[in-house]
Coordinates of C-alpha atoms in Angstrom, one line a residue:
M737 CA 11.8 28.2 39.4
N738 CA 13.4 30.3 36.7
T739 CA 12.5 29.0 33.3
F740 CA 13.4 30.0 29.8
W741 CA 14.0 28.9 26.2
N742 CA 17.2 27.4 25.6
F743 CA 18.8 27.3 22.3
P744 CA 22.2 25.4 22.7
A745 CA 25.0 26.9 20.5
A746 CA 26.3 24.5 17.5
T747 CA 30.1 25.7 18.4
G748 CA 31.4 24.5 14.9
G749 CA 28.8 21.9 14.3
M750 CA 26.3 21.8 11.9
I751 CA 24.0 24.8 10.8
N752 CA 20.3 23.8 10.4
S753 CA 17.6 25.6 8.0
I754 CA 13.8 25.0 8.2
N755 CA 14.1 21.8 6.1
N756 CA 14.1 18.7 8.1
A757 CA 14.4 15.1 6.8
G758 CA 12.3 13.8 9.6
L759 CA 9.4 16.2 8.6
E760 CA 9.7 15.7 5.0
T761 CA 9.0 11.6 5.7
F762 CA 5.2 12.7 6.6
R763 CA 4.8 15.8 4.4
G764 CA 1.6 15.6 2.0
N765 CA -0.5 13.5 4.7
A766 CA 0.2 15.4 7.8
I767 CA -2.9 14.7 9.7
E768 CA -2.9 11.1 8.8
S769 CA 0.9 10.7 9.9
L770 CA 0.0 12.3 13.2
T771 CA -2.9 9.9 14.0
R772 CA -0.7 6.9 12.7
E773 CA 2.4 8.0 14.7
V774 CA 0.8 9.1 18.0
C775 CA -1.7 6.1 18.1
Q776 CA 1.0 3.8 17.5
N777 CA 3.4 5.3 20.1
S778 CA 0.6 5.0 22.6
L779 CA -0.2 1.4 22.0
D780 CA 3.6 0.8 22.2
A781 CA 3.6 2.4 25.8
V782 CA 0.5 0.3 27.2
K783 CA 0.2 -0.1 30.9
D784 CA -2.4 -2.7 31.5
S785 CA -2.7 -4.9 28.4
T786 CA -6.2 -6.0 29.5
R787 CA -7.6 -2.6 29.1
P788 CA -7.6 -0.6 25.9
V789 CA -5.4 2.3 25.4
V790 CA -7.5 5.5 25.2
V791 CA -6.3 8.4 22.7
E792 CA -7.9 11.6 23.0
F793 CA -7.8 14.6 20.4
H794 CA -8.9 17.9 21.7
S795 CA -8.7 21.3 20.2
F796 CA -9.1 24.6 22.2
A797 CA -7.8 28.2 21.8
A798 CA -5.2 29.6 24.5
D799 CA -4.5 33.0 25.3
T800 CA -1.2 34.0 23.8
K801 CA -0.1 35.6 27.0
D802 CA -0.5 32.5 28.7
F803 CA 1.9 30.8 26.1
P804 CA 5.2 30.0 28.1
N805 CA 7.7 32.7 27.7
V806 CA 6.0 33.7 24.6
Y807 CA 8.0 37.1 24.3
E808 CA 11.2 35.4 24.4
L809 CA 10.1 32.8 21.8
K810 CA 9.1 35.9 19.5
E811 CA 12.6 37.4 20.0
V812 CA 14.0 34.1 18.7
Y813 CA 11.8 34.3 15.6
L814 CA 12.8 37.7 15.0
Q815 CA 16.7 36.6 15.5
C816 CA 16.0 33.8 12.8
Q817 CA 14.4 36.1 10.5
K818 CA 17.4 38.4 10.6
T819 CA 19.9 35.5 10.0
W820 CA 18.3 33.8 7.0
E821 CA 17.0 37.0 5.3
G822 CA 17.6 36.7 1.4
R823 CA 19.5 33.2 2.3
N824 CA 16.3 30.6 2.2
R825 CA 13.0 31.6 0.9
K826 CA 11.2 28.8 2.7
S827 CA 12.7 29.9 6.1
E828 CA 11.6 33.4 5.4
D829 CA 8.1 32.2 4.5
F830 CA 7.8 30.2 7.7
L831 CA 9.0 32.9 10.0
K832 CA 6.6 35.7 8.5
Q833 CA 3.7 33.3 9.2
A834 CA 5.0 32.5 12.6
L835 CA 5.2 35.8 13.7
T836 CA 1.9 36.8 12.4
L837 CA 0.4 34.0 14.5
I838 CA 2.3 34.7 17.6
N839 CA 1.2 38.3 17.6
Q840 CA -2.5 37.4 17.9
P841 CA -4.3 37.4 21.0
K842 CA -5.3 33.6 20.7
I843 CA -3.2 30.6 19.6
N844 CA -5.2 27.7 18.3
M845 CA -4.0 24.5 20.1
L846 CA -4.4 20.7 19.8
R847 CA -4.2 18.4 23.0
I848 CA -3.2 14.8 22.4
S849 CA -3.5 12.8 25.6
D850 CA -3.3 9.0 26.0
F851 CA -4.4 6.7 29.0
N852 CA -3.7 3.3 30.4
T853 CA 0.0 4.1 29.4
K854 CA 3.2 4.6 31.1
G855 CA 3.9 8.0 30.7
L856 CA 7.4 9.4 29.8
E857 CA 9.7 7.5 32.2
G858 CA 13.3 9.0 32.6
A859 CA 12.1 12.8 32.5
R860 CA 13.3 13.3 36.2
N861 CA 17.1 12.9 35.5
G862 CA 16.9 12.9 31.4
E863 CA 18.6 9.5 31.5
L864 CA 19.8 8.7 28.0
G865 CA 17.8 6.0 26.2
S866 CA 14.7 6.5 28.4
P867 CA 11.3 7.1 26.9
W868 CA 11.7 10.8 27.9
S869 CA 14.9 11.1 26.4
S870 CA 14.1 9.1 23.1
L871 CA 11.1 11.3 22.3
V872 CA 12.5 14.6 23.5
K873 CA 16.1 14.7 23.1
E874 CA 17.5 12.0 20.7
A875 CA 17.5 12.2 17.0
G876 CA 16.7 8.9 15.1
S877 CA 16.6 6.7 18.1
S878 CA 14.3 4.4 19.6
N879 CA 14.2 2.3 22.7
K880 CA 11.2 0.4 21.9
D881 CA 11.2 -3.4 22.5
E882 CA 10.8 -6.0 19.5
S883 CA 7.1 -6.4 19.8
S884 CA 6.6 -2.6 19.4
G885 CA 5.4 -1.1 16.2
G886 CA 7.9 1.8 15.8
S887 CA 11.6 1.5 15.5
F888 CA 13.3 4.5 13.6
G889 CA 12.5 7.5 16.2
I890 CA 11.2 9.4 13.3
G891 CA 7.6 9.2 14.1
K892 CA 8.1 12.0 16.6
S893 CA 8.4 14.4 13.8
A894 CA 4.7 14.1 12.7
P895 CA 3.5 16.3 15.4
F896 CA 5.8 19.1 14.4
L897 CA 4.6 19.1 10.9
N898 CA 1.3 20.1 12.2
S899 CA 2.4 23.0 14.1
N900 CA 2.8 26.5 12.3
L901 CA 5.4 27.5 15.0
R902 CA 6.9 24.0 15.0
T903 CA 6.7 24.1 18.7
L904 CA 5.3 21.4 20.9
F905 CA 4.7 20.9 24.8
Y906 CA 5.2 17.5 26.4
S907 CA 3.7 17.2 29.6
S908 CA 3.7 13.7 31.6
L909 CA 2.7 11.7 34.7
D910 CA 4.9 8.6 34.7
A911 CA 4.2 5.4 36.5
S912 CA 6.2 6.3 39.2
G913 CA 4.1 9.4 40.1
Y914 CA 6.6 12.0 38.8
H915 CA 5.0 14.9 36.7
S916 CA 6.8 17.0 34.5
H917 CA 6.5 19.1 31.2
I918 CA 9.1 20.7 28.7
G919 CA 8.8 22.7 25.4
V920 CA 10.4 21.8 22.1
A921 CA 10.8 24.2 19.3
N922 CA 12.3 22.4 16.2
I923 CA 13.0 25.4 14.0
M924 CA 16.3 26.5 12.6
S925 CA 19.9 27.8 13.5
F926 CA 20.1 31.5 14.1
R927 CA 22.8 34.0 15.1
K928 CA 22.8 35.1 19.0
E929 CA 23.7 38.5 20.1
N930 CA 27.1 37.2 21.2
D931 CA 27.5 35.9 17.5
Q932 CA 27.4 32.2 18.3
I933 CA 25.3 30.0 16.0
T934 CA 22.6 27.8 17.6
L935 CA 21.9 24.2 16.5
G936 CA 18.0 25.1 15.7
N937 CA 16.2 23.2 18.2
G938 CA 15.5 25.0 21.5
Y939 CA 13.8 23.9 24.7
Y940 CA 11.6 25.5 27.4
T941 CA 13.5 24.4 30.3
Y942 CA 14.9 25.5 33.8
N943 CA 18.7 24.6 33.3
E944 CA 21.4 24.6 30.7
K945 CA 21.0 20.9 30.4
S946 CA 17.6 21.4 29.0
L947 CA 16.0 19.0 31.5
A948 CA 12.0 18.8 32.1
I949 CA 10.3 21.2 34.4
P950 CA 8.6 19.5 37.5
G951 CA 5.0 19.7 37.6
E952 CA 2.0 20.1 34.8
V953 CA 2.0 22.7 31.8
L954 CA -0.8 24.9 32.1
L955 CA -2.5 25.6 28.6
D956 CA -5.7 24.0 28.7
S957 CA -7.7 25.3 31.7
N958 CA -10.3 22.6 31.5
Y959 CA -8.2 19.7 31.6
K960 CA -6.1 18.1 34.5
R961 CA -4.3 14.7 34.4
T962 CA -4.8 12.3 37.1
E963 CA -3.4 9.0 35.8
S964 CA -0.2 8.1 34.1
G965 CA 0.4 9.1 30.6
T966 CA 1.5 11.7 28.2
D967 CA 0.0 15.0 26.8
I968 CA 1.3 16.6 23.7
F969 CA 0.3 20.2 23.0
I970 CA 0.6 21.2 19.5
S971 CA 1.1 25.1 19.1
A972 CA -0.6 27.1 16.1
F973 CA -2.8 24.3 15.0
E974 CA -4.1 25.5 11.6
P975 CA -4.9 22.5 9.3
S976 CA -6.3 23.6 5.9
G977 CA -9.2 21.0 5.8
D978 CA -11.6 19.3 8.2
W979 CA -8.9 17.9 10.6
E980 CA -11.7 15.8 12.6
K981 CA -12.9 13.9 9.6
E982 CA -9.4 13.4 8.4
I983 CA -8.5 11.9 11.9
I984 CA -11.7 9.6 12.1
K985 CA -10.9 8.5 8.3
S986 CA -7.3 7.5 9.6
V987 CA -8.4 5.8 12.5
L988 CA -11.0 3.7 10.9
H989 CA -8.6 2.9 7.9
N990 CA -5.5 2.1 10.0
F991 CA -6.7 0.7 13.4
F992 CA -9.9 -0.9 12.9
I993 CA -8.3 -4.2 13.9
T994 CA -7.0 -2.7 17.3
V995 CA -10.3 -1.0 17.9
L996 CA -12.2 -4.0 17.0
N997 CA -10.2 -6.2 19.6
N998 CA -10.8 -3.7 22.2
K999 CA -7.0 -2.6 22.4
L1000 CA -7.8 0.9 21.7
V1001 CA -10.3 3.8 22.0
V1002 CA -10.0 7.1 20.4
K1003 CA -11.9 10.3 21.1
I1004 CA -11.9 13.2 18.6
N1005 CA -13.5 16.1 20.5
T1006 CA -17.0 14.8 21.1
L1007 CA -17.0 11.7 19.2
E1008 CA -15.6 8.4 20.5
I1009 CA -14.5 5.3 18.2
N1010 CA -14.7 2.2 20.3
Q1011 CA -15.3 -1.6 19.9
D1012 CA -19.1 -1.1 20.0
N1013 CA -19.4 1.4 17.1
I1014 CA -16.7 1.0 14.8
Q1015 CA -18.4 -1.5 12.6
Q1016 CA -21.5 0.9 12.0
L1017 CA -19.0 3.8 11.5
I1018 CA -17.3 1.7 8.8
M1019 CA -20.5 0.6 7.0
D1020 CA -21.6 4.2 7.1
L1021 CA -18.8 5.6 5.1
E1022 CA -19.5 6.5 1.4
D1023 CA -19.3 3.7 -1.1
N1024 CA -16.0 4.6 -2.9
E1025 CA -13.5 2.1 -3.7
E1026 CA -11.2 2.6 -0.9
N1027 CA -14.1 2.5 1.7
Q1028 CA -15.3 -0.5 0.1
Y1029 CA -12.1 -2.3 0.5
L1030 CA -12.3 -1.6 4.4
K1031 CA -15.8 -2.7 4.5
N1032 CA -14.7 -6.1 3.1
Y1033 CA -11.9 -6.3 5.7
I1034 CA -14.5 -5.6 8.4
Q1035 CA -16.8 -8.2 7.0
L1036 CA -14.0 -10.8 7.1
L1037 CA -13.2 -10.2 10.6
I1038 CA -16.9 -10.4 12.0
S1039 CA -18.1 -13.2 9.9
D1040 CA -18.4 -16.8 11.2
K1041 CA -17.4 -18.0 7.7
A1042 CA -14.1 -16.8 7.8
I1043 CA -11.0 -19.2 7.5
K1044 CA -8.2 -18.9 9.7
V1045 CA -4.8 -20.4 8.6
P1046 CA -1.8 -20.2 11.0
Y1047 CA 1.7 -19.7 9.5
P1048 CA 3.8 -22.9 9.7
A1049 CA 7.0 -23.1 11.9
K1050 CA 10.1 -22.2 9.8
Q1051 CA 13.7 -22.7 10.5
Y1052 CA 16.4 -20.6 8.9
K1053 CA 20.1 -20.0 9.0
H1054 CA 21.8 -17.9 11.8
G1055 CA 19.5 -19.1 14.5
I1056 CA 16.3 -17.4 13.0
S1057 CA 13.1 -19.5 13.5
F1058 CA 9.4 -18.9 13.7
E1059 CA 7.1 -21.0 15.7
E1060 CA 3.8 -22.4 14.1
G1061 CA 1.1 -19.6 14.5
E1062 CA 3.5 -16.5 14.7
A1063 CA 1.5 -15.1 11.7
T1064 CA -2.1 -16.0 11.1
L1065 CA -3.9 -15.3 7.8
Y1066 CA -7.7 -14.7 7.9
M1067 CA -9.7 -15.2 4.6
L1068 CA -13.2 -14.9 3.4
N1069 CA -14.6 -15.7 -0.1
G1070 CA -17.7 -14.2 -1.8
E1071 CA -18.9 -12.1 -4.5
D1072 CA -17.4 -8.6 -5.2
L1073 CA -14.6 -8.9 -2.7
N1074 CA -11.2 -6.9 -3.0
R1075 CA -9.0 -9.8 -3.9
R1076 CA -6.2 -8.3 -1.4
V1077 CA -4.5 -9.1 1.9
L1078 CA -4.0 -6.5 4.4
M1079 CA -0.7 -6.8 6.1
T1080 CA -0.3 -5.8 9.6
R1081 CA 2.1 -6.6 12.7
K1082 CA 1.7 -6.8 16.3
T1083 CA 0.0 -3.3 17.2
G1084 CA -2.6 -4.3 14.3
M1085 CA -1.7 -1.0 12.6
R1086 CA -2.4 -1.2 8.8
I1087 CA 1.0 -1.4 6.9
F1088 CA -0.1 -2.2 3.2
E1089 CA -2.2 -4.3 1.0
Q1090 CA -0.7 -7.2 -0.8
K1091 CA -2.4 -7.5 -4.2
N1092 CA -1.7 -9.6 -7.2
I1093 CA -2.7 -12.7 -5.6
S1094 CA -5.4 -13.8 -7.7
G1095 CA -7.5 -12.6 -10.5
S1096 CA -9.8 -15.4 -10.8
I1097 CA -10.9 -15.8 -7.0
S1098 CA -13.1 -13.3 -5.0
F1099 CA -11.7 -13.1 -1.6
T1100 CA -10.5 -10.9 1.0
G1101 CA -7.8 -11.6 3.6
V1102 CA -6.0 -10.0 6.7
L1103 CA -2.5 -11.5 7.8
M1104 CA -1.7 -10.5 11.4
I1105 CA 2.1 -11.0 12.5
T1106 CA 1.9 -11.4 16.3
G1107 CA 4.8 -13.7 17.2
T1108 CA 7.9 -12.0 18.7
N1109 CA 10.4 -13.6 16.5
M1110 CA 8.4 -12.9 13.2
N1111 CA 7.4 -9.3 14.4
N1112 CA 10.9 -8.4 14.9
I1113 CA 12.3 -9.7 11.4
F1114 CA 9.5 -7.5 9.6
K1115 CA 9.7 -4.7 11.7
Q1116 CA 13.4 -4.3 10.6
M1117 CA 12.2 -4.6 6.9
E1118 CA 9.4 -1.6 7.7
N1119 CA 10.0 1.8 6.1
P1120 CA 10.0 5.0 8.6
A1121 CA 6.4 5.9 7.2
H1122 CA 5.4 2.3 8.3
N1123 CA 3.7 1.4 4.8
E1124 CA 6.0 -0.9 2.9
W1125 CA 8.2 -4.0 3.7
S1126 CA 11.6 -4.2 1.8
H1127 CA 14.1 -7.0 2.4
E1128 CA 16.9 -4.6 1.9
R1129 CA 16.2 -2.7 5.1
Y1130 CA 17.2 -5.9 6.8
E1131 CA 20.7 -4.9 7.4
K1132 CA 22.2 -8.0 9.0
N1133 CA 21.2 -10.4 6.0
P1134 CA 19.3 -9.0 3.0
N1135 CA 19.1 -12.1 1.1
L1136 CA 17.8 -14.1 4.0
A1137 CA 15.0 -11.5 4.6
K1138 CA 14.1 -11.7 0.9
K1139 CA 13.4 -15.5 1.0
I1140 CA 11.6 -15.0 4.5
Y1141 CA 9.2 -12.4 2.7
A1142 CA 9.0 -14.5 -0.4
E1143 CA 8.1 -17.6 1.7
L1144 CA 5.3 -15.4 3.4
R1145 CA 3.8 -14.2 0.1
S1146 CA 3.8 -17.7 -1.3
F1147 CA 2.1 -19.0 1.9
I1148 CA -0.8 -16.4 1.1
R1149 CA -1.1 -17.4 -2.5
N1150 CA -1.3 -21.0 -1.8
A1151 CA -3.7 -20.6 1.0
V1152 CA -6.0 -18.7 -1.2
K1153 CA -5.8 -21.4 -3.9
E1154 CA -6.1 -24.3 -1.6
H1155 CA -9.2 -23.3 0.1
Y1156 CA -11.1 -21.3 -2.8
Q1157 CA -9.9 -22.6 -6.1
E1158 CA -12.4 -24.7 -7.9
K1159 CA -11.5 -28.4 -7.7
I1160 CA -11.7 -30.4 -11.1
T1161 CA -13.0 -33.8 -10.6
D1162 CA -12.9 -37.0 -12.6
S1163 CA -16.5 -37.6 -12.9
M1164 CA -19.7 -35.6 -13.4
D1165 CA -23.5 -36.1 -13.7
A1166 CA -24.6 -36.8 -17.4
V1167 CA -27.8 -34.9 -17.3
G1168 CA -30.3 -36.4 -20.3
L1169 CA -28.0 -39.5 -20.9
S1170 CA -31.0 -41.6 -20.0
D1171 CA -32.6 -40.6 -23.5
F1172 CA -29.8 -42.3 -25.3
L1173 CA -29.9 -45.7 -23.4
P1174 CA -31.8 -48.8 -24.5
N1175 CA -35.2 -49.6 -23.0
K1176 CA -34.9 -52.4 -20.7
N1177 CA -38.6 -53.4 -21.2
L1178 CA -37.8 -54.0 -24.9
M1179 CA -34.7 -55.9 -24.2
D1180 CA -36.9 -58.3 -22.0
S1181 CA -39.5 -59.0 -24.6
G1182 CA -37.9 -62.3 -25.7
V1183 CA -36.6 -61.3 -29.0
N1184 CA -32.9 -62.2 -29.3
K1185 CA -31.1 -58.8 -30.2
T1186 CA -27.7 -59.8 -29.5
E1187 CA -25.2 -58.4 -31.7
S1188 CA -21.3 -59.4 -32.0
L1189 CA -18.3 -57.2 -32.1
N1190 CA -15.0 -58.3 -33.7
S1191 CA -12.6 -58.2 -30.7
T1192 CA -9.6 -59.0 -32.7
I1193 CA -7.0 -56.3 -32.8
K1194 CA -5.6 -56.1 -36.3
H1195 CA -3.2 -53.3 -35.6
I1196 CA -2.3 -50.5 -33.4
I1197 CA -1.7 -47.0 -34.8
T1198 CA 0.4 -44.8 -32.3
K1199 CA 0.3 -41.0 -32.9
E1200 CA 2.7 -38.5 -31.2
K1201 CA 0.6 -35.6 -29.6
K1202 CA 2.5 -32.5 -29.1
E1203 CA 1.8 -30.6 -25.9
A1204 CA 0.4 -27.3 -26.8
P1205 CA 2.3 -24.3 -25.4
K1206 CA 0.5 -22.9 -22.2
K1207 CA -1.3 -19.8 -22.9
R1208 CA -0.9 -17.1 -20.8
K1209 CA -3.8 -16.2 -18.7
V1210 CA -5.0 -12.7 -17.5
S1211 CA -6.2 -11.4 -14.1
K1212 CA -8.0 -8.4 -12.7
S1213 CA -6.4 -5.5 -11.5
R1214 CA -6.2 -1.7 -11.9
D1215 CA -3.5 0.7 -12.9
L1216 CA -0.8 -1.7 -13.7
N1217 CA 2.7 -0.9 -14.6
V1218 CA 5.2 -3.1 -16.2
E1219 CA 6.3 -4.5 -12.7
E1220 CA 2.9 -5.3 -11.7
I1221 CA 2.0 -7.0 -14.7
D1222 CA 5.1 -9.3 -14.1
E1223 CA 4.1 -9.9 -10.4
Q1224 CA 0.6 -10.6 -11.1
L1225 CA 1.6 -13.3 -13.7
A1226 CA 4.1 -14.8 -11.6
G1227 CA 2.1 -14.6 -8.2
E1228 CA -1.2 -16.0 -9.8
F1229 CA 0.2 -18.4 -12.5
G1230 CA 3.7 -19.1 -11.7
I1231 CA 4.8 -17.6 -15.2
T1232 CA 7.7 -15.7 -15.4
P1233 CA 7.4 -13.5 -18.5
T1234 CA 10.6 -13.7 -20.4
G1235 CA 11.9 -14.6 -23.9
D1236 CA 11.1 -13.1 -27.3
Q1237 CA 7.8 -13.4 -29.2
G1238 CA 7.9 -12.9 -32.7
G1239 CA 4.6 -14.0 -34.1
N1240 CA 3.3 -17.6 -35.4
G1241 CA 6.4 -18.6 -37.4
T1242 CA 7.3 -18.9 -41.2
G1243 CA 6.0 -22.2 -42.0
T1244 CA 2.6 -22.9 -44.0
H1245 CA -0.5 -24.4 -42.8
G1246 CA -0.6 -28.2 -43.0
D1247 CA -3.5 -30.1 -44.7
G1248 CA -4.0 -32.8 -42.1
T1249 CA -1.3 -35.2 -43.8
T1250 CA 1.7 -33.5 -43.2
T1251 CA 3.5 -32.4 -40.1
N1252 CA 5.1 -29.6 -41.9
G1253 CA 4.2 -25.8 -41.0
G1254 CA 2.7 -24.5 -37.8
G1255 CA 1.9 -21.1 -38.5
S1256 CA 1.2 -18.2 -41.1
T1257 CA 3.1 -15.5 -42.5
D1258 CA 0.2 -13.3 -42.6
Q1259 CA 0.6 -10.4 -40.5
G1260 CA -2.8 -10.3 -39.0
G1261 CA -4.8 -13.4 -40.2
Q1262 CA -7.4 -13.8 -42.8
N1263 CA -9.5 -11.6 -40.8
E1264 CA -7.5 -8.3 -40.9
V1265 CA -9.0 -5.0 -42.1
N1266 CA -7.5 -3.2 -44.8
P1267 CA -7.4 0.5 -43.1
D1268 CA -8.0 2.1 -46.6
T1269 CA -11.4 0.3 -46.8
T1270 CA -14.3 2.7 -46.3
G1271 CA -17.6 1.4 -45.0
E1272 CA -18.2 -1.1 -42.5
T1273 CA -14.5 -2.2 -41.9
D1274 CA -15.6 -4.8 -39.4
K1275 CA -17.2 -6.7 -42.3
K1276 CA -15.5 -5.6 -45.5
R1277 CA -11.9 -7.3 -45.0
E1278 CA -9.2 -8.0 -47.2
R1279 CA -5.9 -9.5 -47.2
K1280 CA -2.8 -7.3 -46.9
P1281 CA 0.7 -8.4 -48.4
S1282 CA 2.4 -10.7 -46.3
K1283 CA 5.3 -9.5 -44.1
D1284 CA 7.3 -11.0 -41.3
P1285 CA 6.4 -9.7 -37.9
I1286 CA 9.0 -8.0 -35.9
T1287 CA 10.5 -9.8 -32.9
I1288 CA 9.2 -8.4 -29.6
K1289 CA 8.9 -9.1 -26.0
Q1290 CA 5.4 -8.9 -24.6
R1291 CA 3.4 -9.2 -21.5
Y1292 CA -0.3 -8.2 -20.8
A1293 CA -2.9 -8.3 -18.1
C1294 CA -6.4 -7.4 -17.6
V1295 CA -7.2 -4.1 -16.1
E1296 CA -11.1 -4.1 -16.1
R1297 CA -12.6 -7.3 -17.4
E1298 CA -16.1 -5.7 -17.6
N1299 CA -15.0 -3.1 -19.8
G1300 CA -12.7 -5.3 -22.1
K1301 CA -9.7 -3.1 -20.8
Y1302 CA -6.1 -4.8 -21.2
S1303 CA -2.7 -3.4 -20.7
F1304 CA 0.3 -4.8 -22.9
F1305 CA 3.9 -4.1 -22.6
I1306 CA 5.6 -4.1 -25.7
S1307 CA 9.5 -4.0 -26.1
P1308 CA 10.5 -4.4 -29.8
K1309 CA 13.9 -5.3 -31.1
K1310 CA 13.8 -2.9 -34.0
S1311 CA 13.1 0.7 -34.5
L1312 CA 10.3 1.7 -36.5
P1313 CA 9.2 5.1 -37.7
S1314 CA 5.7 3.8 -38.3
G1315 CA 4.3 0.3 -37.4
R1316 CA 1.2 -1.5 -36.3
L1317 CA 0.1 -3.7 -33.7
V1318 CA -2.3 -6.5 -34.7
F1319 CA -4.3 -8.4 -31.8
K1320 CA -6.0 -11.8 -32.0
V1321 CA -8.0 -13.8 -29.5
M1322 CA -6.6 -17.0 -29.0
G1323 CA -9.6 -19.6 -29.1
E1324 CA -9.9 -23.5 -28.5
Q1325 CA -10.5 -24.4 -32.1
S1326 CA -9.5 -21.3 -34.1
D1327 CA -8.1 -17.7 -33.5
Y1328 CA -10.2 -14.7 -34.2
D1329 CA -9.9 -11.0 -34.4
L1330 CA -11.4 -8.9 -31.8
P1331 CA -12.5 -5.3 -32.6
I1332 CA -10.6 -2.7 -30.8
K1333 CA -12.9 0.2 -29.3
N1334 CA -10.0 2.4 -28.0
A1335 CA -6.4 2.7 -27.6
S1336 CA -3.6 4.7 -26.1
S1337 CA 0.2 4.7 -25.0
D1338 CA 1.6 5.8 -21.7
D1339 CA 4.9 7.0 -23.7
S1340 CA 4.6 10.5 -25.1
N1341 CA 7.0 9.6 -27.7
V1342 CA 5.0 6.6 -28.8
I1343 CA 2.1 8.1 -30.9
V1344 CA -1.2 6.2 -31.5
E1345 CA -2.0 7.4 -34.7
K1346 CA -5.2 5.4 -35.3
F1347 CA -6.8 2.3 -34.7
S1348 CA -9.2 0.1 -36.7
S1349 CA -10.7 -3.2 -36.3
N1350 CA -8.0 -5.2 -34.6
T1351 CA -5.0 -3.4 -35.6
V1352 CA -3.3 -0.3 -33.8
Y1353 CA -1.0 2.2 -35.8
L1354 CA 1.9 3.8 -34.2
N1355 CA 4.5 6.0 -34.9
S1356 CA 8.1 6.8 -33.4
I1357 CA 8.8 3.2 -31.9
E1358 CA 12.3 2.6 -30.6
A1359 CA 14.3 -0.6 -30.3
N1360 CA 14.7 -2.1 -26.9
K1361 CA 12.6 0.5 -25.1
G1362 CA 9.5 -0.8 -23.7
F1363 CA 6.2 0.9 -23.8
V1364 CA 2.7 0.2 -22.4
I1365 CA -0.6 0.2 -24.9
N1366 CA -3.8 0.4 -23.1
V1367 CA -6.6 -1.3 -25.2
E1368 CA -10.3 -1.4 -24.9
V1369 CA -12.0 -4.5 -26.7
D1370 CA -15.5 -5.2 -27.4
Y1371 CA -15.5 -8.3 -25.2
S1372 CA -16.7 -8.2 -21.6
D1373 CA -15.0 -11.4 -20.2
Y1374 CA -11.4 -12.7 -19.8
C1375 CA -9.6 -13.8 -23.1
V1376 CA -6.3 -14.9 -24.1
M1377 CA -4.9 -12.6 -26.5
E1378 CA -1.8 -12.5 -28.9
V1379 CA -0.1 -9.5 -30.5
E1380 CA 2.2 -9.1 -33.4
L1381 CA 4.1 -5.9 -34.7
Y1382 CA 4.6 -5.2 -38.4
E1383 CA 6.4 -2.3 -40.1
N1384 CA 4.3 -0.1 -42.3

């Protein structure tokens, strides 16, 4: 059979350079993206759901002379170089490297093979919409059903990103027993000798329709497929780091649920990750923050103390409904847990972690969406990289998707609080109260010790009790921006941070006999430090002249409780060339100053000049322009704080 590299002409169509939108989606984490996309695609093509899908990553070096029609492909790269010389620097750099690699005697290859899968059905005739056509020929197309993990048809770009020749070979044995292979070069348009411009993609084929070649591709001399499945050969596989370690990490972090449930086994050269060893592999990881979160999740899934909460049945407009249990929330509480819920869909692959649920409850959770209807809705909300949900991606009805997503988050928060929040009771044990009760033996001595009380009510005094405004609480999180502060306050406490905050008012303190007053015009309380005072400024305090505080909008959240770190979002109503922020802790009986150990701003235009006691001095503050001030206070527990802005 005559085989060749076929690069179809554009004939007036689009001309493509080396840049590719699909590739750019995964740039920056090429190995992790390769692992996630390949394993997910294999899980979507499972043949027998009672057995695990097996995915194998195997590296080897092939003789360049055995590379299919290598001299023809080398000529293509030379024509590309001639076409793009002086026109696109990125294309020139790629071609220079590609020509260097293809002239070497050996080419490093990575073979990715899956087993217990259906193979690339449709390869015999290249039927449009078939698995073969969707993977090899179609752009932005996916024929997967509603229960699958992928939906964009973009994940197939990830393997090309790991080839320094941008060239792959697909070899498959489908469920019907048909064996086929084809090469795909995802490079760039170039001018042929007949002056035609190509589309950019080329195929190692046997006819002008670029159909698959019957039979198996011979690249790995030590491997032969005997059961249905697909092999992907990545040519010029030249990763910069330890690729085996990166794949292992990606499997452990992204597919630990699937492996633990015996739905997936992954082999990386000589190492196998399976149901029996994944727990130990995770526990053996170094104790950084990312790995500790993973250990929390595996601890949850193997614990007999975990709580399982099914998502209730839901009914929405337009015939959308969820049956009870289409999603399940697994939770576990205990010390030093990550306070997060890992979100997954039907394949069990990690999507993202839902944070800002509760800063006061130490717990960990995993939400698994397994129902067909619910999986389909959230699948359409998912981005191409499969690490985010956004209601705006649900094109049919974004507002409905927003409601569905909001109710899911609310379900998670309510479940955590219902099962783990401390209950406040109406009674308690009065330890030591017996010391204040009468001695029964003395009362029975025969002496009349009866005392009388006047039971006549002379008059009733009523006093109106004004409900004190609720203080905003804070919760533990890290690296919070303004939006995350809002989400944390709204998620944990139901607080929507709105309105202006302008200090304590303009009245005078009451003396207990009047209802007038309610605040102080003093800009920092009696304990404010005069910045010009020398010596021990935390002890020598003097009152500064009274001034009215500037109206501001403010929000804050705790970043690190143990180290007393807080983030404050400040938005003033007035521009100030120089000003000061005065911080106070709100107590049960009185307010008091709290010494600030450190202060910084995230805005390069807002300069922290200095800080002293409970005051931070700033320059260049603009009206209605928010900025974040990070402060570290000398207090290692949660506290309710207040801040006021004054003009110097």
